[in-house]
Coordinates of C-alpha atoms and ligand atoms in Angstrom, one line a residue:
M1 CA 12.7 -2.8 29.6
G2 CA 15.1 -1.7 26.9
H3 CA 12.5 -0.6 24.4
K4 CA 10.1 2.2 23.7
G5 CA 7.0 0.1 24.5
A6 CA 5.2 -3.0 23.1
I7 CA 3.2 -2.9 19.9
L8 CA 0.8 -5.8 19.3
I9 CA 0.9 -7.0 15.7
A10 CA -2.2 -9.0 14.9
G11 CA -1.3 -11.1 11.8
G12 CA 2.4 -10.6 12.6
A13 CA 3.3 -14.0 11.2
G14 CA 2.1 -13.1 7.7
Y15 CA 3.9 -11.5 4.8
I16 CA 3.2 -7.9 5.6
G17 CA 2.9 -8.4 9.3
A18 CA 6.4 -9.9 9.5
H19 CA 7.9 -7.0 7.6
C20 CA 6.1 -4.6 10.0
S21 CA 7.4 -6.6 13.0
K22 CA 10.9 -6.1 11.8
A23 CA 10.3 -2.3 11.2
V24 CA 8.8 -2.1 14.7
A25 CA 11.9 -3.7 16.3
E26 CA 14.2 -1.5 14.3
A27 CA 12.2 1.6 15.5
G28 CA 13.0 0.6 19.1
F29 CA 9.6 -1.0 20.1
L30 CA 8.9 -4.6 21.1
P31 CA 6.8 -6.3 18.4
V32 CA 4.4 -8.8 20.1
C33 CA 3.1 -11.1 17.4
Y34 CA -0.6 -12.3 17.7
D35 CA -1.5 -14.8 15.1
D36 CA -3.6 -18.0 14.8
L37 CA -1.0 -19.4 12.3
T38 CA -3.8 -20.6 9.9
T39 CA -1.9 -18.7 7.1
G40 CA 0.9 -17.2 9.1
H41 CA 4.3 -18.8 9.6
R42 CA 6.0 -19.5 12.9
S43 CA 9.4 -19.0 11.2
F44 CA 8.5 -15.4 10.3
V45 CA 8.3 -14.4 14.0
Q46 CA 11.9 -13.4 14.6
W47 CA 11.8 -10.0 16.4
G48 CA 9.7 -10.6 19.5
P49 CA 7.4 -13.0 21.2
L50 CA 4.6 -15.0 19.5
V51 CA 1.2 -15.4 21.0
V52 CA -0.9 -18.0 19.1
G53 CA -4.5 -16.7 19.2
D54 CA -7.6 -15.7 17.3
I55 CA -8.5 -12.0 16.9
A56 CA -12.1 -12.9 17.6
D57 CA -11.1 -14.0 21.1
S58 CA -11.5 -10.7 22.9
I59 CA -10.6 -12.1 26.3
K60 CA -7.2 -13.4 25.0
V61 CA -6.6 -10.1 23.2
A62 CA -7.2 -8.1 26.4
T63 CA -5.0 -10.5 28.4
V64 CA -2.1 -10.1 26.0
I65 CA -2.4 -6.3 25.9
R66 CA -2.3 -6.1 29.7
Q67 CA 0.5 -8.6 30.0
Y68 CA 2.8 -6.6 27.7
D69 CA 1.5 -3.1 28.5
V70 CA 0.8 -2.7 24.7
Q71 CA 0.9 0.9 23.5
A72 CA -0.8 0.4 20.1
V73 CA -2.1 -2.4 17.9
M74 CA -1.3 -3.0 14.2
H75 CA -4.0 -5.1 12.7
L76 CA -3.1 -7.1 9.7
A77 CA -5.0 -10.4 10.5
A78 CA -7.3 -10.9 7.6
S79 CA -8.3 -13.0 4.6
S80 CA -7.0 -11.1 1.6
A81 CA -7.6 -12.8 -1.8
V82 CA -10.0 -10.9 -4.0
G83 CA -11.1 -13.9 -6.1
E84 CA -11.7 -16.1 -3.1
S85 CA -13.8 -13.4 -1.5
V86 CA -16.2 -13.5 -4.5
A87 CA -16.5 -17.3 -4.2
D88 CA -16.7 -17.4 -0.4
P89 CA -17.9 -14.0 1.0
Q90 CA -18.9 -15.5 4.4
K91 CA -15.3 -16.3 5.1
Y92 CA -14.4 -12.6 4.5
Y93 CA -17.2 -11.2 6.6
L94 CA -16.5 -13.6 9.5
N95 CA -12.7 -13.4 9.5
N96 CA -12.4 -9.7 8.7
V97 CA -15.4 -7.9 10.0
A98 CA -16.5 -10.1 12.9
G99 CA -12.9 -10.9 13.8
T100 CA -12.0 -7.3 14.0
L101 CA -15.0 -6.6 16.3
G102 CA -13.5 -9.1 18.7
L103 CA -10.1 -7.5 18.5
L104 CA -11.6 -4.0 19.2
Q105 CA -13.6 -5.3 22.1
G106 CA -10.4 -6.8 23.6
M107 CA -8.5 -3.6 23.1
R108 CA -11.2 -1.4 24.7
A109 CA -11.5 -3.8 27.7
A110 CA -7.7 -3.5 28.3
G111 CA -7.7 0.3 27.8
C112 CA -5.7 0.3 24.5
N113 CA -7.2 2.8 22.2
R114 CA -4.7 3.1 19.3
L115 CA -5.0 1.1 16.2
V116 CA -3.2 1.0 12.8
F117 CA -5.5 -0.9 10.5
S118 CA -4.4 -2.7 7.3
S119 CA -6.9 -1.5 4.7
T120 CA -6.7 -1.7 1.0
G121 CA -7.0 0.1 -2.4
A122 CA -9.9 -2.3 -2.9
V123 CA -12.1 0.1 -0.9
Y124 CA -12.2 2.2 -4.2
G125 CA -13.8 -0.4 -6.4
N126 CA -13.7 0.8 -10.0
A127 CA -12.9 4.4 -9.0
G128 CA -12.7 5.4 -12.7
R129 CA -10.0 8.0 -12.1
E130 CA -6.4 7.9 -11.5
P131 CA -4.7 8.7 -9.2
I132 CA -7.4 8.0 -6.6
P133 CA -7.8 10.4 -3.6
E134 CA -8.9 9.1 -0.2
S135 CA -12.3 10.8 -0.6
A136 CA -13.3 8.4 -3.4
A137 CA -13.7 5.3 -1.1
G138 CA -17.0 3.5 -1.0
P139 CA -18.3 1.9 -4.2
T140 CA -16.5 -1.4 -3.7
V141 CA -16.6 -4.2 -6.3
N142 CA -15.8 -7.3 -4.3
P143 CA -16.4 -8.7 -0.8
Y144 CA -12.8 -8.4 0.2
G145 CA -12.9 -4.6 -0.4
R146 CA -16.3 -4.3 1.2
S147 CA -15.1 -6.2 4.4
K148 CA -12.2 -3.7 4.7
Y149 CA -14.4 -0.7 4.1
M150 CA -17.0 -1.8 6.6
I151 CA -14.2 -2.0 9.2
E152 CA -13.0 1.5 8.3
Q153 CA -16.6 2.8 8.9
I154 CA -16.7 0.9 12.2
L155 CA -13.5 2.6 13.2
A156 CA -14.8 6.0 12.3
D157 CA -17.8 5.3 14.6
Y158 CA -15.4 4.2 17.4
R159 CA -13.4 7.4 17.0
A160 CA -16.5 9.6 17.4
A161 CA -18.1 7.6 20.2
Y162 CA -15.2 6.4 22.3
G163 CA -12.2 8.6 21.4
F164 CA -10.7 5.4 19.9
S165 CA -7.9 6.6 17.6
S166 CA -7.1 4.7 14.4
I167 CA -5.2 5.1 11.2
C168 CA -6.4 3.1 8.2
L169 CA -3.6 2.4 5.7
R170 CA -5.0 1.7 2.3
Y171 CA -2.3 -0.4 0.8
F172 CA -2.3 -0.7 -3.0
N173 CA -0.3 -3.8 -4.2
A174 CA 2.2 -5.0 -1.6
C175 CA 5.2 -6.7 -3.1
G176 CA 8.9 -7.3 -2.8
A177 CA 10.7 -8.8 0.2
D178 CA 13.2 -7.8 3.0
A179 CA 16.8 -7.5 1.7
S180 CA 17.9 -10.4 4.0
A181 CA 15.5 -12.8 2.1
V182 CA 14.4 -14.4 5.4
I183 CA 10.8 -13.3 5.0
G184 CA 8.7 -12.8 1.9
E185 CA 5.5 -13.9 0.2
L186 CA 4.6 -17.4 1.2
R187 CA 1.0 -18.5 0.7
N188 CA -0.7 -21.7 -0.3
P189 CA -2.3 -21.3 -2.8
E190 CA -0.4 -18.3 -4.1
T191 CA -2.8 -16.0 -6.0
H192 CA -0.8 -12.8 -6.5
L193 CA 0.8 -11.7 -9.7
I194 CA 4.5 -11.2 -8.9
P195 CA 5.0 -14.3 -6.7
R196 CA 3.0 -16.5 -9.2
A197 CA 5.2 -15.3 -12.1
L198 CA 8.4 -15.9 -10.2
M199 CA 7.2 -19.3 -9.0
A200 CA 6.3 -20.2 -12.6
I201 CA 9.9 -19.6 -13.5
L202 CA 11.0 -21.8 -10.7
G203 CA 8.6 -24.6 -11.7
H204 CA 6.2 -24.2 -8.7
V205 CA 3.3 -22.8 -10.7
A206 CA 2.2 -24.7 -13.8
D207 CA -0.7 -22.5 -14.9
F208 CA 0.6 -18.9 -14.8
A209 CA -1.6 -16.7 -16.9
I210 CA -2.4 -13.0 -17.5
F211 CA -6.0 -12.5 -16.4
G212 CA -7.8 -10.2 -18.9
T213 CA -6.4 -8.5 -22.0
D214 CA -9.5 -6.5 -22.9
Y215 CA -9.5 -3.9 -20.1
D216 CA -9.8 -0.2 -21.0
T217 CA -6.1 0.4 -20.3
P218 CA -3.2 1.3 -22.6
D219 CA -2.2 -2.3 -23.2
G220 CA -5.5 -4.0 -22.3
T221 CA -4.2 -5.6 -19.1
A222 CA -5.1 -4.3 -15.6
V223 CA -3.1 -1.5 -14.0
R224 CA -2.1 -1.5 -10.3
D225 CA 0.2 0.6 -8.1
Y226 CA 2.9 -1.7 -6.7
I227 CA 4.5 -0.7 -3.3
H228 CA 7.4 -2.5 -1.7
V229 CA 6.6 -4.2 1.6
D230 CA 9.5 -2.4 3.4
D231 CA 7.8 0.9 2.5
L232 CA 4.6 -0.4 4.0
G233 CA 6.6 -1.2 7.2
A234 CA 8.0 2.4 7.3
A235 CA 4.4 3.8 6.9
H236 CA 3.2 1.7 9.8
I237 CA 5.9 3.1 12.1
A238 CA 4.9 6.7 11.0
A239 CA 1.3 5.9 11.8
V240 CA 2.1 4.5 15.2
E241 CA 4.2 7.5 16.1
L242 CA 1.3 9.8 15.0
L243 CA -1.2 8.0 17.2
L244 CA 1.3 8.0 20.2
Q245 CA 1.4 11.8 19.8
G246 CA -2.4 11.9 20.4
N247 CA -3.5 12.2 16.7
P248 CA -7.1 10.9 16.3
G249 CA -6.3 9.3 13.0
G250 CA -7.9 8.9 9.6
A251 CA -7.3 7.0 6.3
F252 CA -4.3 7.2 4.0
N253 CA -3.4 5.7 0.7
L254 CA -0.1 3.8 0.6
G255 CA 1.1 3.7 -3.0
T256 CA 3.6 5.4 -5.3
G257 CA 1.2 7.3 -7.6
T258 CA 2.5 5.4 -10.6
G259 CA 0.5 2.6 -12.4
C260 CA 2.0 -0.5 -13.9
S261 CA 0.1 -3.0 -16.2
V262 CA 0.2 -6.7 -15.7
R263 CA 2.1 -6.9 -19.0
E264 CA 4.7 -4.4 -17.8
I265 CA 5.2 -6.4 -14.7
V266 CA 5.8 -9.6 -16.7
D267 CA 8.2 -7.8 -19.0
A268 CA 10.1 -6.3 -16.0
I269 CA 10.3 -9.8 -14.4
R270 CA 11.8 -11.1 -17.7
S271 CA 14.5 -8.4 -17.8
E272 CA 15.4 -8.4 -14.1
T273 CA 15.7 -12.2 -13.8
G274 CA 16.9 -12.9 -17.3
E275 CA 14.4 -15.8 -17.4
S276 CA 11.6 -16.4 -19.7
V277 CA 8.1 -16.5 -18.1
P278 CA 5.9 -19.3 -19.4
L279 CA 2.7 -17.4 -20.4
V280 CA -0.9 -17.8 -21.5
Y281 CA -3.8 -15.4 -21.5
R282 CA -7.1 -16.1 -19.7
E283 CA -10.4 -14.4 -19.0
R284 CA -10.6 -11.6 -16.5
R285 CA -10.6 -12.7 -12.9
A286 CA -13.9 -12.1 -11.1
G287 CA -13.9 -8.9 -8.9
D288 CA -10.9 -7.3 -10.5
P289 CA -11.1 -3.5 -11.3
A290 CA -9.3 -2.2 -14.4
I291 CA -7.1 0.4 -12.8
L292 CA -6.1 1.2 -9.2
V293 CA -3.5 3.8 -8.7
A294 CA -3.0 5.8 -5.4
D295 CA -2.9 9.5 -4.9
P296 CA -0.1 9.4 -2.3
S297 CA 0.0 13.1 -1.5
Q298 CA -2.1 13.0 1.7
A299 CA 0.1 10.3 3.3
E300 CA 3.1 12.4 2.3
R301 CA 1.7 15.6 3.9
Q302 CA 0.1 14.2 7.1
L303 CA 2.1 11.0 7.8
G304 CA 5.4 12.2 6.3
F305 CA 5.5 9.0 4.3
K306 CA 6.9 8.6 0.8
A307 CA 7.7 5.3 -0.9
R308 CA 11.5 4.9 -1.2
R309 CA 12.1 1.3 -2.3
S310 CA 9.2 0.8 -4.7
D311 CA 10.9 1.1 -8.1
L312 CA 10.2 -2.1 -10.1
G313 CA 13.8 -3.2 -10.1
T314 CA 14.1 -3.2 -6.3
I315 CA 10.7 -4.9 -6.0
I316 CA 11.5 -7.7 -8.4
R317 CA 15.1 -8.3 -7.4
S318 CA 14.2 -8.6 -3.7
A319 CA 11.2 -10.9 -4.5
W320 CA 13.3 -13.0 -6.8
A321 CA 16.0 -13.5 -4.0
W322 CA 13.3 -14.6 -1.6
H323 CA 11.5 -17.0 -4.0
Q324 CA 14.7 -18.7 -5.1
K325 CA 15.3 -19.4 -1.4
A326 CA 11.7 -20.3 -0.5
H327 CA 10.9 -22.3 -3.6
P328 CA 14.1 -23.9 -4.9
R329 CA 14.0 -24.5 -8.7
I330 CA 12.3 -27.7 -9.8
A331 CA 14.3 -28.9 -12.9
Ligands
LIG1 N1 -3.0 -11.4 -12.1 C1 -2.7 -12.1 -13.3 N2 -2.2 -13.4 -13.1 C2 -2.0 -13.9 -11.9 C3 -2.3 -13.2 -10.7 C4 -2.8 -11.9 -10.9 O1 -2.9 -11.6 -14.4 O2 -1.6 -15.1 -11.9 C5 -3.5 -10.0 -12.3 C6 -4.8 -9.8 -11.6 O3 -5.9 -10.1 -12.4 C7 -4.7 -8.3 -11.3 C8 -3.2 -8.0 -11.1 O4 -2.6 -9.1 -11.7 O5 -5.2 -7.5 -12.4 C9 -2.8 -7.9 -9.6 O6 -3.4 -9.0 -9.0 P1 -2.9 -9.5 -7.5 O7 -3.7 -10.7 -7.2 O8 -1.4 -9.6 -7.5 O9 -3.3 -8.3 -6.6 P2 -4.8 -7.6 -6.3 O10 -4.7 -6.4 -7.3 O11 -5.8 -8.5 -6.6 O12 -4.7 -7.2 -4.9

Protein backbone atom coordinates (compact mmCIF):
# COMPACT_ATOMS: atom_id res chain seq x y z
CA MET A 1 0.00 0.00 0.00
CA GLY A 2 2.86 2.37 0.82
CA HIS A 3 0.77 4.82 2.85
CA LYS A 4 -0.85 5.09 6.28
CA GLY A 5 -4.39 4.74 4.89
CA ALA A 6 -6.80 6.68 2.67
CA ILE A 7 -8.46 9.93 3.65
CA LEU A 8 -11.48 11.00 1.57
CA ILE A 9 -11.44 14.74 0.95
CA ALA A 10 -14.88 15.99 -0.08
CA GLY A 11 -14.29 19.27 -1.86
CA GLY A 12 -10.64 18.33 -2.40
CA ALA A 13 -10.50 20.21 -5.72
CA GLY A 14 -11.27 23.53 -4.05
CA TYR A 15 -8.87 26.07 -2.59
CA ILE A 16 -8.69 24.81 0.99
CA GLY A 17 -9.40 21.19 0.00
CA ALA A 18 -6.40 21.11 -2.35
CA HIS A 19 -4.09 22.47 0.36
CA CYS A 20 -5.46 19.81 2.74
CA SER A 21 -4.85 17.13 0.10
CA LYS A 22 -1.22 18.17 -0.14
CA ALA A 23 -0.90 18.13 3.66
CA VAL A 24 -2.53 14.67 3.80
CA ALA A 25 -0.06 13.30 1.23
CA GLU A 26 2.88 14.87 3.07
CA ALA A 27 1.66 13.27 6.32
CA GLY A 28 1.87 9.85 4.66
CA PHE A 29 -1.82 9.19 3.88
CA LEU A 30 -3.48 8.77 0.46
CA PRO A 31 -5.75 11.75 -0.31
CA VAL A 32 -8.78 10.59 -2.32
CA CYS A 33 -10.48 13.66 -3.74
CA TYR A 34 -14.28 13.59 -4.01
CA ASP A 35 -15.59 16.65 -5.80
CA ASP A 36 -18.38 17.48 -8.26
CA LEU A 37 -16.13 20.10 -9.94
CA THR A 38 -18.87 22.76 -9.99
CA THR A 39 -16.46 25.15 -8.29
CA GLY A 40 -13.43 22.89 -7.83
CA HIS A 41 -10.60 22.52 -10.34
CA ARG A 42 -9.38 19.26 -11.85
CA SER A 43 -5.88 20.78 -12.06
CA PHE A 44 -5.80 21.14 -8.24
CA VAL A 45 -6.00 17.35 -7.76
CA GLN A 46 -2.31 16.45 -7.76
CA TRP A 47 -1.65 14.17 -4.80
CA GLY A 48 -4.07 11.26 -5.27
CA PRO A 49 -7.06 10.00 -7.27
CA LEU A 50 -10.10 12.12 -8.19
CA VAL A 51 -13.64 10.77 -7.96
CA VAL A 52 -16.16 13.12 -9.57
CA GLY A 53 -19.32 12.95 -7.49
CA ASP A 54 -21.88 14.83 -5.41
CA ILE A 55 -21.78 14.60 -1.60
CA ALA A 56 -25.60 14.19 -1.64
CA ASP A 57 -25.11 10.88 -3.50
CA SER A 58 -24.81 8.64 -0.45
CA ILE A 59 -24.51 5.46 -2.51
CA LYS A 60 -21.53 6.79 -4.42
CA VAL A 61 -19.94 8.07 -1.20
CA ALA A 62 -20.29 4.61 0.39
CA THR A 63 -18.87 2.91 -2.70
CA VAL A 64 -15.77 5.12 -2.74
CA ILE A 65 -15.19 4.67 1.00
CA ARG A 66 -15.30 0.88 0.60
CA GLN A 67 -13.17 0.92 -2.55
CA TYR A 68 -10.30 2.81 -0.91
CA ASP A 69 -10.83 1.53 2.67
CA VAL A 70 -11.13 5.16 3.78
CA GLN A 71 -10.06 5.77 7.42
CA ALA A 72 -11.57 9.24 7.84
CA VAL A 73 -13.30 11.94 5.80
CA MET A 74 -12.42 15.62 5.56
CA HIS A 75 -15.53 17.51 4.46
CA LEU A 76 -14.89 20.82 2.71
CA ALA A 77 -17.55 20.58 -0.02
CA ALA A 78 -19.75 23.62 0.47
CA SER A 79 -21.00 26.91 -0.87
CA SER A 80 -19.10 29.55 1.06
CA ALA A 81 -19.85 33.16 0.10
CA VAL A 82 -21.59 35.16 2.83
CA GLY A 83 -23.18 37.73 0.49
CA GLU A 84 -24.54 35.08 -1.87
CA SER A 85 -26.01 33.16 1.07
CA VAL A 86 -28.10 36.21 2.01
CA ALA A 87 -29.38 36.56 -1.58
CA ASP A 88 -29.92 32.82 -2.19
CA PRO A 89 -30.33 30.92 1.11
CA GLN A 90 -31.90 27.88 -0.54
CA LYS A 91 -28.61 27.12 -2.30
CA TYR A 92 -26.84 27.11 1.08
CA TYR A 93 -29.33 24.91 2.89
CA LEU A 94 -29.46 22.45 -0.02
CA ASN A 95 -25.74 22.24 -0.80
CA ASN A 96 -24.44 22.52 2.72
CA VAL A 97 -27.05 21.00 5.05
CA ALA A 98 -28.85 18.51 2.79
CA GLY A 99 -25.62 17.64 0.96
CA THR A 100 -23.88 16.86 4.25
CA LEU A 101 -26.71 14.55 5.31
CA GLY A 102 -26.08 12.52 2.14
CA LEU A 103 -22.36 12.37 2.90
CA LEU A 104 -23.02 11.24 6.48
CA GLN A 105 -25.49 8.60 5.32
CA GLY A 106 -22.90 7.23 2.88
CA MET A 107 -20.19 7.24 5.56
CA ARG A 108 -22.34 5.35 8.05
CA ALA A 109 -23.45 2.82 5.41
CA ALA A 110 -19.80 2.07 4.67
CA GLY A 111 -18.82 1.94 8.36
CA CYS A 112 -16.64 5.07 8.35
CA ASN A 113 -17.31 7.09 11.49
CA ARG A 114 -14.63 9.76 11.56
CA LEU A 115 -15.15 13.21 10.09
CA VAL A 116 -13.21 16.46 10.07
CA PHE A 117 -15.74 19.14 9.18
CA SER A 118 -14.95 22.48 7.61
CA SER A 119 -16.84 24.93 9.80
CA THR A 120 -16.41 28.68 10.09
CA GLY A 121 -16.02 31.72 12.30
CA ALA A 122 -19.41 32.72 10.84
CA VAL A 123 -21.04 30.43 13.47
CA TYR A 124 -20.44 33.32 15.90
CA GLY A 125 -22.45 36.02 14.14
CA ASN A 126 -21.87 39.36 15.83
CA ALA A 127 -20.21 37.82 18.86
CA GLY A 128 -19.54 41.26 20.31
CA ARG A 129 -16.37 40.17 22.05
CA GLU A 130 -12.86 39.51 21.01
CA PRO A 131 -11.24 37.01 20.99
CA ILE A 132 -14.19 34.62 20.63
CA PRO A 133 -14.19 31.34 22.58
CA GLU A 134 -15.81 28.20 21.11
CA SER A 135 -18.64 28.43 23.65
CA ALA A 136 -20.02 31.62 22.00
CA ALA A 137 -21.37 29.84 18.87
CA GLY A 138 -25.02 30.12 17.91
CA PRO A 139 -26.43 33.56 17.18
CA THR A 140 -25.52 33.53 13.48
CA VAL A 141 -26.16 36.55 11.24
CA ASN A 142 -26.21 35.03 7.74
CA PRO A 143 -27.46 31.82 6.08
CA TYR A 144 -23.91 30.64 5.36
CA GLY A 145 -23.02 30.67 9.06
CA ARG A 146 -26.38 29.15 9.95
CA SER A 147 -25.94 26.29 7.47
CA LYS A 148 -22.56 25.45 9.02
CA TYR A 149 -23.85 25.71 12.57
CA MET A 150 -26.79 23.43 11.74
CA ILE A 151 -24.31 20.82 10.52
CA GLU A 152 -22.27 21.16 13.72
CA GLN A 153 -25.43 20.45 15.72
CA ILE A 154 -26.29 17.47 13.51
CA LEU A 155 -22.77 16.14 14.12
CA ALA A 156 -23.18 16.51 17.90
CA ASP A 157 -26.38 14.44 17.67
CA TYR A 158 -24.57 11.80 15.58
CA ARG A 159 -21.77 11.69 18.15
CA ALA A 160 -24.23 11.05 20.98
CA ALA A 161 -26.48 8.60 19.13
CA TYR A 162 -24.12 6.64 16.89
CA GLY A 163 -20.66 7.11 18.37
CA PHE A 164 -19.84 8.98 15.14
CA SER A 165 -16.74 11.06 15.90
CA SER A 166 -16.22 14.47 14.35
CA ILE A 167 -14.02 17.51 14.72
CA CYS A 168 -15.50 20.79 13.55
CA LEU A 169 -12.77 23.23 12.53
CA ARG A 170 -14.07 26.78 12.67
CA TYR A 171 -11.83 28.56 10.23
CA PHE A 172 -11.63 32.28 10.45
CA ASN A 173 -10.41 33.96 7.21
CA ALA A 174 -8.50 31.48 5.05
CA CYS A 175 -5.92 33.11 2.80
CA GLY A 176 -2.47 32.75 1.25
CA ALA A 177 -1.27 29.97 -1.02
CA ASP A 178 1.13 27.04 -1.09
CA ALA A 179 4.74 28.17 -1.56
CA SER A 180 4.95 26.31 -4.90
CA ALA A 181 2.23 28.62 -6.33
CA VAL A 182 0.56 25.62 -8.05
CA ILE A 183 -2.67 25.92 -6.04
CA GLY A 184 -4.38 29.00 -4.62
CA GLU A 185 -7.61 30.96 -4.56
CA LEU A 186 -9.45 30.60 -7.88
CA ARG A 187 -13.15 31.38 -7.93
CA ASN A 188 -15.51 32.88 -10.42
CA PRO A 189 -16.74 35.31 -9.31
CA GLU A 190 -14.11 36.06 -6.66
CA THR A 191 -15.69 37.64 -3.57
CA HIS A 192 -12.91 37.56 -0.96
CA LEU A 193 -10.88 40.54 0.13
CA ILE A 194 -7.24 39.58 -0.47
CA PRO A 195 -7.72 37.91 -3.86
CA ARG A 196 -9.95 40.74 -5.06
CA ALA A 197 -7.40 43.37 -4.09
CA LEU A 198 -4.56 41.45 -5.80
CA MET A 199 -6.69 40.81 -8.89
CA ALA A 200 -7.51 44.53 -9.01
CA ILE A 201 -3.77 45.29 -9.18
CA LEU A 202 -3.45 42.78 -12.04
CA GLY A 203 -6.40 44.30 -13.93
CA HIS A 204 -8.83 41.39 -13.38
CA VAL A 205 -11.20 43.14 -10.95
CA ALA A 206 -12.49 46.54 -12.04
CA ASP A 207 -14.63 47.45 -9.06
CA PHE A 208 -12.55 46.69 -5.98
CA ALA A 209 -13.93 48.54 -2.97
CA ILE A 210 -13.78 48.55 0.81
CA PHE A 211 -17.24 47.54 2.05
CA GLY A 212 -18.20 49.70 5.02
CA THR A 213 -16.20 52.41 6.78
CA ASP A 214 -18.68 53.05 9.61
CA TYR A 215 -18.19 49.92 11.72
CA ASP A 216 -17.55 50.29 15.44
CA THR A 217 -13.87 49.36 15.01
CA PRO A 218 -10.65 51.38 15.45
CA ASP A 219 -10.51 52.54 11.79
CA GLY A 220 -14.18 52.00 10.87
CA THR A 221 -13.55 48.99 8.61
CA ALA A 222 -14.40 45.38 9.51
CA VAL A 223 -11.89 43.32 11.50
CA ARG A 224 -11.10 39.67 10.73
CA ASP A 225 -8.59 37.02 11.80
CA TYR A 226 -6.60 35.92 8.73
CA ILE A 227 -5.09 32.43 8.75
CA HIS A 228 -2.77 30.95 6.11
CA VAL A 229 -4.26 28.00 4.23
CA ASP A 230 -1.14 25.89 4.96
CA ASP A 231 -1.87 26.36 8.67
CA LEU A 232 -5.40 25.09 7.99
CA GLY A 233 -3.89 22.03 6.27
CA ALA A 234 -1.72 21.32 9.32
CA ALA A 235 -4.76 21.62 11.61
CA HIS A 236 -6.67 19.09 9.49
CA ILE A 237 -3.85 16.58 9.91
CA ALA A 238 -3.83 17.14 13.68
CA ALA A 239 -7.60 16.60 13.73
CA VAL A 240 -7.44 13.36 11.72
CA GLU A 241 -4.68 12.01 13.96
CA LEU A 242 -6.80 12.78 17.04
CA LEU A 243 -9.84 10.97 15.56
CA LEU A 244 -7.69 7.98 14.59
CA GLN A 245 -6.56 7.78 18.23
CA GLY A 246 -10.23 7.29 19.22
CA ASN A 247 -11.03 10.83 20.33
CA PRO A 248 -14.81 11.57 20.02
CA GLY A 249 -14.13 15.10 18.75
CA GLY A 250 -15.54 18.57 19.31
CA ALA A 251 -15.23 22.06 17.82
CA PHE A 252 -12.11 24.22 17.54
CA ASN A 253 -11.36 27.71 16.33
CA LEU A 254 -8.63 28.00 13.73
CA GLY A 255 -7.27 31.51 13.84
CA THR A 256 -4.34 33.50 15.12
CA GLY A 257 -6.04 35.49 17.87
CA THR A 258 -5.03 38.75 16.18
CA GLY A 259 -7.47 40.94 14.27
CA CYS A 260 -6.73 42.94 11.13
CA SER A 261 -8.96 45.58 9.59
CA VAL A 262 -9.81 45.74 5.89
CA ARG A 263 -7.83 48.96 5.68
CA GLU A 264 -4.79 47.31 7.31
CA ILE A 265 -4.96 44.49 4.78
CA VAL A 266 -5.06 46.93 1.87
CA ASP A 267 -2.10 48.86 3.33
CA ALA A 268 -0.13 45.62 3.80
CA ILE A 269 -0.89 44.63 0.20
CA ARG A 270 0.46 47.96 -0.99
CA SER A 271 3.68 47.62 0.97
CA GLU A 272 4.29 43.90 0.22
CA THR A 273 3.66 44.21 -3.53
CA GLY A 274 4.92 47.75 -4.06
CA GLU A 275 1.80 48.35 -6.15
CA SER A 276 -0.99 50.83 -5.71
CA VAL A 277 -4.43 49.34 -5.10
CA PRO A 278 -7.19 51.14 -7.01
CA LEU A 279 -9.71 51.92 -4.34
CA VAL A 280 -13.20 53.18 -3.64
CA TYR A 281 -15.44 52.92 -0.60
CA ARG A 282 -18.91 51.37 -0.61
CA GLU A 283 -21.77 50.51 1.74
CA ARG A 284 -21.42 47.59 4.14
CA ARG A 285 -21.98 44.19 2.53
CA ALA A 286 -25.15 42.41 3.73
CA GLY A 287 -24.52 39.81 6.43
CA ASP A 288 -21.04 41.03 7.45
CA PRO A 289 -20.33 41.26 11.20
CA ALA A 290 -18.00 44.03 12.42
CA ILE A 291 -15.37 41.92 14.19
CA LEU A 292 -14.45 38.22 14.10
CA VAL A 293 -11.27 37.26 15.93
CA ALA A 294 -10.61 33.73 17.21
CA ASP A 295 -9.56 32.63 20.65
CA PRO A 296 -7.08 29.98 19.43
CA SER A 297 -6.19 28.58 22.88
CA GLN A 298 -8.44 25.52 22.85
CA ALA A 299 -7.03 24.33 19.50
CA GLU A 300 -3.55 24.81 20.90
CA ARG A 301 -4.30 22.85 24.07
CA GLN A 302 -6.34 19.99 22.62
CA LEU A 303 -5.24 19.73 18.99
CA GLY A 304 -1.67 20.83 19.54
CA PHE A 305 -2.24 23.36 16.76
CA LYS A 306 -0.75 26.82 16.45
CA ALA A 307 -0.69 29.03 13.34
CA ARG A 308 2.90 29.27 12.05
CA ARG A 309 2.65 30.82 8.58
CA SER A 310 -0.08 33.39 9.23
CA ASP A 311 1.88 36.61 9.52
CA LEU A 312 0.55 39.14 6.98
CA GLY A 313 3.80 39.24 5.01
CA THR A 314 3.82 35.46 4.36
CA ILE A 315 0.10 35.50 3.56
CA ILE A 316 0.30 38.33 1.06
CA ARG A 317 3.57 37.31 -0.61
CA SER A 318 2.35 33.73 -1.17
CA ALA A 319 -1.05 34.91 -2.46
CA TRP A 320 0.66 37.47 -4.72
CA ALA A 321 2.93 34.76 -6.24
CA TRP A 322 -0.13 32.60 -6.95
CA HIS A 323 -2.26 35.37 -8.44
CA GLN A 324 0.49 36.64 -10.73
CA LYS A 325 0.64 33.11 -12.16
CA ALA A 326 -3.11 32.43 -12.20
CA HIS A 327 -4.15 35.87 -13.47
CA PRO A 328 -1.39 37.34 -15.66
CA ARG A 329 -1.42 41.11 -15.62
CA ILE A 330 -3.70 42.82 -18.10
CA ALA A 331 -1.92 45.94 -19.35
N1 LIG B 1 -14.34 43.02 1.77
C1 LIG B 1 -14.14 44.26 1.16
N2 LIG B 1 -13.99 44.28 -0.20
C2 LIG B 1 -14.03 43.16 -0.98
C3 LIG B 1 -14.21 41.91 -0.35
C4 LIG B 1 -14.37 41.88 1.02
O1 LIG B 1 -14.10 45.29 1.82
O2 LIG B 1 -13.90 43.29 -2.21
C5 LIG B 1 -14.48 42.98 3.23
C6 LIG B 1 -15.74 42.25 3.69
O3 LIG B 1 -16.83 43.15 3.73
C7 LIG B 1 -15.31 41.73 5.05
C8 LIG B 1 -13.81 41.46 4.90
O4 LIG B 1 -13.41 42.21 3.74
O5 LIG B 1 -15.48 42.73 6.03
C9 LIG B 1 -13.48 40.02 4.66
O6 LIG B 1 -14.35 39.53 3.64
P1 LIG B 1 -14.11 38.17 2.86
O7 LIG B 1 -15.19 38.05 1.82
O8 LIG B 1 -12.70 38.10 2.39
O9 LIG B 1 -14.27 37.05 3.98
P2 LIG B 1 -15.49 36.76 5.00
O10 LIG B 1 -15.11 37.47 6.28
O11 LIG B 1 -16.77 37.24 4.39
O12 LIG B 1 -15.46 35.27 5.15
